[in-house]
Amino acid sequence: MYELIVVLKALAEVAGVGMLGQGLLYVLAGAKRDQNAIYGLFKVITSPVMKATRAITPRVVLDQHIGLVAFFLLIVVWLALTALKIKMVLDRAAAA
């Protein structure tokens, strides 16, 4: 169980960093961002998170805000996994 939490936390971190990079290139590259290979790589990395976020959010949330919502959901998931990891480590230490 501990290993699963560590892997999920690492995936959340990779997706979060990918979203940060994509957002930075969105600002820096401007209209030519779709021609940028690195932006395309970030788009591939973050597309599962974006699709999952679109699936769970109501239609009231505009498509242009999905990236921001997805990023905040990743932060919540990362915090929850971190808290769970800390709890598991403390429980193991108390049992030893």
Coordinates of N, CA, C and O in Angstrom, one line a residue:
M1 N 0.8 -1.2 0.0 CA 0.0 0.0 0.0 C 0.9 1.3 0.0 O 0.6 2.2 -0.7
Y2 N 1.9 1.2 0.8 CA 2.8 2.4 0.9 C 3.4 2.7 -0.5 O 3.5 3.8 -0.9
E3 N 3.9 1.6 -1.2 CA 4.5 1.8 -2.5 C 3.5 2.4 -3.5 O 3.8 3.3 -4.4
L4 N 2.2 2.0 -3.5 CA 1.2 2.6 -4.3 C 1.0 4.1 -4.1 O 0.9 4.9 -5.0
I5 N 1.0 4.5 -2.8 CA 0.9 5.9 -2.4 C 2.1 6.7 -3.0 O 1.9 7.8 -3.5
V6 N 3.3 6.1 -2.9 CA 4.5 6.8 -3.3 C 4.4 7.0 -4.9 O 4.7 8.1 -5.4
V7 N 4.0 6.0 -5.6 CA 3.9 6.0 -7.0 C 2.8 7.1 -7.4 O 3.0 7.9 -8.3
L8 N 1.6 7.0 -6.8 CA 0.6 8.0 -7.1 C 1.0 9.4 -6.8 O 0.7 10.4 -7.6
K9 N 1.7 9.6 -5.7 CA 2.3 10.9 -5.4 C 3.3 11.4 -6.4 O 3.2 12.6 -6.8
A10 N 4.1 10.5 -6.9 CA 5.1 10.9 -7.9 C 4.4 11.2 -9.2 O 4.8 12.2 -9.9
L11 N 3.3 10.5 -9.6 CA 2.6 10.8 -10.8 C 1.9 12.2 -10.7 O 1.9 13.0 -11.7
A12 N 1.4 12.5 -9.5 CA 0.8 13.8 -9.3 C 1.8 14.9 -9.4 O 1.5 16.0 -10.0
E13 N 3.0 14.7 -8.9 CA 4.1 15.6 -9.0 C 4.5 15.9 -10.5 O 4.7 17.0 -10.9
V14 N 4.6 14.8 -11.2 CA 5.0 14.9 -12.7 C 3.9 15.7 -13.4 O 4.2 16.6 -14.2
A15 N 2.7 15.3 -13.2 CA 1.6 16.0 -13.9 C 1.5 17.5 -13.5 O 1.3 18.4 -14.3
G16 N 1.8 17.8 -12.2 CA 1.8 19.2 -11.7 C 2.9 20.0 -12.3 O 2.7 21.1 -12.8
V17 N 4.1 19.4 -12.4 CA 5.2 20.1 -13.0 C 4.9 20.3 -14.5 O 5.3 21.4 -15.1
G18 N 4.3 19.3 -15.2 CA 4.0 19.4 -16.6 C 3.0 20.5 -16.8 O 3.1 21.3 -17.8
M19 N 2.0 20.7 -15.9 CA 1.0 21.7 -16.0 C 1.7 23.1 -15.8 O 1.3 24.1 -16.5
L20 N 2.6 23.2 -14.9 CA 3.3 24.5 -14.7 C 4.1 24.8 -15.9 O 4.1 26.0 -16.4
G21 N 4.8 23.9 -16.5 CA 5.6 24.1 -17.7 C 4.7 24.5 -18.9 O 5.0 25.4 -19.7
Q22 N 3.6 23.8 -19.0 CA 2.6 24.1 -20.1 C 2.1 25.5 -19.9 O 2.0 26.3 -20.9
G23 N 1.7 25.9 -18.7 CA 1.2 27.3 -18.4 C 2.3 28.3 -18.7 O 2.0 29.4 -19.3
L24 N 3.5 28.0 -18.4 CA 4.6 29.0 -18.6 C 4.8 29.2 -20.1 O 4.9 30.3 -20.6
L25 N 4.8 28.1 -20.9 CA 4.9 28.2 -22.3 C 3.7 28.8 -23.0 O 3.8 29.5 -24.0
Y26 N 2.6 28.6 -22.4 CA 1.3 29.3 -22.9 C 1.5 30.8 -22.9 O 1.1 31.5 -23.8
V27 N 2.1 31.3 -21.8 CA 2.3 32.7 -21.7 C 3.5 33.2 -22.6 O 3.4 34.2 -23.3
L28 N 4.6 32.4 -22.6 CA 5.8 32.9 -23.3 C 5.7 32.7 -24.8 O 6.1 33.6 -25.6
A29 N 5.1 31.6 -25.3 CA 5.1 31.3 -26.7 C 4.0 32.0 -27.4 O 4.0 32.2 -28.6
G30 N 2.9 32.4 -26.7 CA 1.8 33.1 -27.3 C 1.1 32.3 -28.4 O 0.8 31.1 -28.1
A31 N 0.7 32.9 -29.5 CA -0.1 32.2 -30.5 C 0.6 31.1 -31.2 O 0.0 30.2 -31.7
K32 N 1.9 31.1 -31.2 CA 2.7 30.0 -31.8 C 3.0 28.8 -30.9 O 3.8 28.0 -31.2
R33 N 2.3 28.7 -29.8 CA 2.6 27.7 -28.8 C 2.3 26.3 -29.4 O 2.9 25.3 -29.0
D34 N 1.3 26.2 -30.3 CA 0.9 24.8 -30.8 C 2.0 24.3 -31.8 O 2.1 23.1 -32.0
Q35 N 2.9 25.2 -32.3 CA 4.0 24.7 -33.1 C 5.2 24.4 -32.3 O 6.2 23.8 -32.8
N36 N 5.2 24.6 -31.0 CA 6.3 24.4 -30.1 C 6.3 22.9 -29.7 O 5.3 22.4 -29.2
A37 N 7.4 22.2 -29.9 CA 7.5 20.7 -29.6 C 7.4 20.5 -28.1 O 6.8 19.5 -27.7
I38 N 8.0 21.3 -27.3 CA 8.0 21.1 -25.9 C 6.6 21.4 -25.3 O 6.1 20.6 -24.5
Y39 N 5.9 22.3 -25.9 CA 4.5 22.6 -25.5 C 3.6 21.3 -25.8 O 2.8 20.9 -25.1
G40 N 3.9 20.7 -27.0 CA 3.2 19.5 -27.4 C 3.5 18.4 -26.4 O 2.6 17.6 -26.0
L41 N 4.7 18.3 -25.9 CA 5.1 17.2 -24.9 C 4.3 17.5 -23.6 O 3.8 16.5 -23.0
F42 N 4.3 18.7 -23.2 CA 3.6 19.0 -21.9 C 2.1 18.7 -22.1 O 1.4 18.3 -21.2
K43 N 1.6 19.0 -23.3 CA 0.1 18.7 -23.6 C -0.2 17.2 -23.5 O -1.2 16.8 -23.0
V44 N 0.8 16.4 -24.0 CA 0.6 14.9 -23.9 C 0.6 14.5 -22.4 O -0.2 13.6 -22.0
I45 N 1.5 15.1 -21.7 CA 1.7 14.7 -20.2 C 0.4 15.1 -19.4 O 0.0 14.3 -18.6
T46 N -0.1 16.2 -19.7 CA -1.2 16.7 -18.9 C -2.6 16.3 -19.5 O -3.6 16.6 -18.8
S47 N -2.7 15.8 -20.6 CA -4.0 15.5 -21.2 C -4.9 14.5 -20.4 O -6.1 14.7 -20.3
P48 N -4.3 13.5 -19.7 CA -5.2 12.6 -18.9 C -5.8 13.4 -17.7 O -7.0 13.2 -17.4
V49 N -5.0 14.3 -17.1 CA -5.5 15.1 -16.0 C -6.6 16.0 -16.5 O -7.7 16.2 -15.8
M50 N -6.4 16.7 -17.6 CA -7.4 17.6 -18.2 C -8.7 16.9 -18.5 O -9.8 17.4 -18.3
K51 N -8.6 15.7 -19.2 CA -9.8 14.9 -19.5 C -10.5 14.5 -18.3 O -11.8 14.5 -18.2
A52 N -9.8 14.0 -17.3 CA -10.5 13.6 -16.0 C -11.2 14.8 -15.3 O -12.3 14.6 -14.8
T53 N -10.5 15.9 -15.4 CA -11.1 17.1 -14.8 C -12.3 17.5 -15.5 O -13.4 17.9 -14.9
R54 N -12.3 17.5 -16.8 CA -13.5 17.8 -17.6 C -14.6 16.9 -17.3 O -15.8 17.3 -17.3
A55 N -14.3 15.6 -17.1 CA -15.3 14.6 -16.8 C -16.0 14.8 -15.5 O -17.2 14.5 -15.3
I56 N -15.3 15.3 -14.5 CA -15.9 15.4 -13.1 C -16.4 16.8 -12.8 O -17.1 17.0 -11.8
T57 N -16.1 17.8 -13.6 CA -16.6 19.1 -13.4 C -17.9 19.4 -14.1 O -18.2 18.8 -15.2
P58 N -18.8 20.2 -13.5 CA -20.0 20.5 -14.2 C -19.8 21.3 -15.5 O -18.8 22.0 -15.6
R59 N -20.8 21.3 -16.3 CA -20.7 22.1 -17.6 C -20.6 23.6 -17.4 O -20.3 24.3 -18.3
V60 N -20.9 24.0 -16.2 CA -20.9 25.5 -15.9 C -19.4 26.0 -16.0 O -19.2 27.1 -16.4
V61 N -18.5 25.1 -15.7 CA -17.1 25.5 -15.7 C -16.7 25.5 -17.2 O -16.8 24.5 -17.9
L62 N -16.2 26.6 -17.6 CA -15.8 26.8 -19.0 C -14.5 26.0 -19.3 O -13.7 25.8 -18.5
D63 N -14.4 25.7 -20.6 CA -13.2 24.9 -21.0 C -11.9 25.6 -20.8 O -10.9 25.0 -20.6
Q64 N -12.0 26.9 -20.9 CA -10.7 27.7 -20.7 C -10.3 27.7 -19.3 O -9.1 28.0 -19.0
H65 N -11.1 27.3 -18.4 CA -10.8 27.3 -16.9 C -10.4 25.9 -16.5 O -10.0 25.7 -15.3
I66 N -10.5 24.9 -17.3 CA -10.2 23.5 -16.9 C -8.8 23.3 -16.5 O -8.5 22.6 -15.5
G67 N -7.9 24.0 -17.1 CA -6.5 23.9 -16.7 C -6.2 24.3 -15.3 O -5.5 23.6 -14.5
L68 N -6.8 25.4 -14.9 CA -6.7 25.9 -13.5 C -7.4 25.0 -12.5 O -6.8 24.7 -11.5
V69 N -8.5 24.5 -12.9 CA -9.2 23.6 -12.0 C -8.4 22.3 -11.8 O -8.3 21.8 -10.7
A70 N -7.9 21.8 -12.9 CA -7.1 20.6 -12.9 C -5.8 20.8 -12.0 O -5.5 19.9 -11.2
F71 N -5.2 21.9 -12.1 CA -4.0 22.2 -11.3 C -4.4 22.2 -9.8 O -3.7 21.6 -9.0
F72 N -5.5 22.8 -9.5 CA -5.9 22.9 -8.0 C -6.3 21.5 -7.6 O -6.0 21.1 -6.4
L73 N -6.9 20.7 -8.4 CA -7.3 19.3 -8.0 C -6.0 18.5 -7.8 O -5.9 17.7 -6.9
L74 N -5.0 18.7 -8.6 CA -3.7 18.0 -8.4 C -3.1 18.4 -7.1 O -2.5 17.5 -6.4
I75 N -3.2 19.7 -6.8 CA -2.6 20.1 -5.5 C -3.3 19.4 -4.3 O -2.7 18.9 -3.4
V76 N -4.7 19.3 -4.4 CA -5.4 18.6 -3.4 C -5.1 17.1 -3.3 O -4.9 16.6 -2.2
V77 N -5.0 16.5 -4.4 CA -4.6 15.1 -4.5 C -3.2 14.9 -3.9 O -2.9 14.0 -3.1
W78 N -2.3 15.8 -4.3 CA -0.9 15.7 -3.7 C -0.9 15.9 -2.2 O -0.2 15.1 -1.5
L79 N -1.6 16.8 -1.7 CA -1.6 17.0 -0.3 C -2.3 15.8 0.5 O -1.8 15.4 1.5
A80 N -3.3 15.3 -0.1 CA -4.0 14.1 0.5 C -3.0 12.9 0.5 O -2.9 12.2 1.5
L81 N -2.3 12.7 -0.6 CA -1.4 11.6 -0.6 C -0.2 11.8 0.3 O 0.3 10.8 0.9
T82 N 0.3 13.0 0.4 CA 1.4 13.3 1.4 C 0.9 13.1 2.8 O 1.7 12.5 3.6
A83 N -0.3 13.5 3.2 CA -0.8 13.3 4.5 C -0.9 11.8 4.8 O -0.6 11.3 5.9
L84 N -1.4 11.0 3.8 CA -1.6 9.6 4.0 C -0.2 8.9 4.1 O 0.0 8.0 4.9
K85 N 0.8 9.4 3.4 CA 2.1 8.8 3.5 C 2.7 9.1 4.8 O 3.3 8.2 5.5
I86 N 2.6 10.3 5.3 CA 3.1 10.6 6.7 C 2.4 9.8 7.7 O 3.1 9.3 8.6
K87 N 1.1 9.6 7.6 CA 0.4 8.8 8.6 C 0.8 7.4 8.6 O 1.0 6.8 9.6
M88 N 1.1 6.8 7.4 CA 1.6 5.4 7.3 C 2.9 5.3 7.9 O 3.2 4.3 8.6
V89 N 3.8 6.2 7.7 CA 5.2 6.2 8.3 C 5.1 6.3 9.8 O 5.8 5.6 10.5
L90 N 4.3 7.2 10.3 CA 4.2 7.3 11.8 C 3.5 6.1 12.4 O 3.9 5.7 13.5
D91 N 2.6 5.5 11.7 CA 2.0 4.3 12.3 C 3.0 3.1 12.3 O 3.0 2.4 13.3
R92 N 3.8 3.0 11.3 CA 4.9 2.0 11.3 C 5.9 2.3 12.4 O 6.4 1.3 13.0
A93 N 6.2 3.5 12.6 CA 7.2 3.9 13.6 C 6.7 3.6 15.0 O 7.4 3.1 15.9
A94 N 5.4 3.8 15.2 CA 4.8 3.6 16.5 C 4.7 2.1 16.8 O 4.7 1.6 17.9
A95 N 4.5 1.3 15.7 CA 4.3 -0.2 15.9 C 5.7 -0.8 16.2 O 5.7 -1.9 16.8
A96 N 6.8 -0.2 15.8 CA 8.1 -0.8 15.9 C 8.6 -0.6 17.3 O 8.2 -0.1 18.2

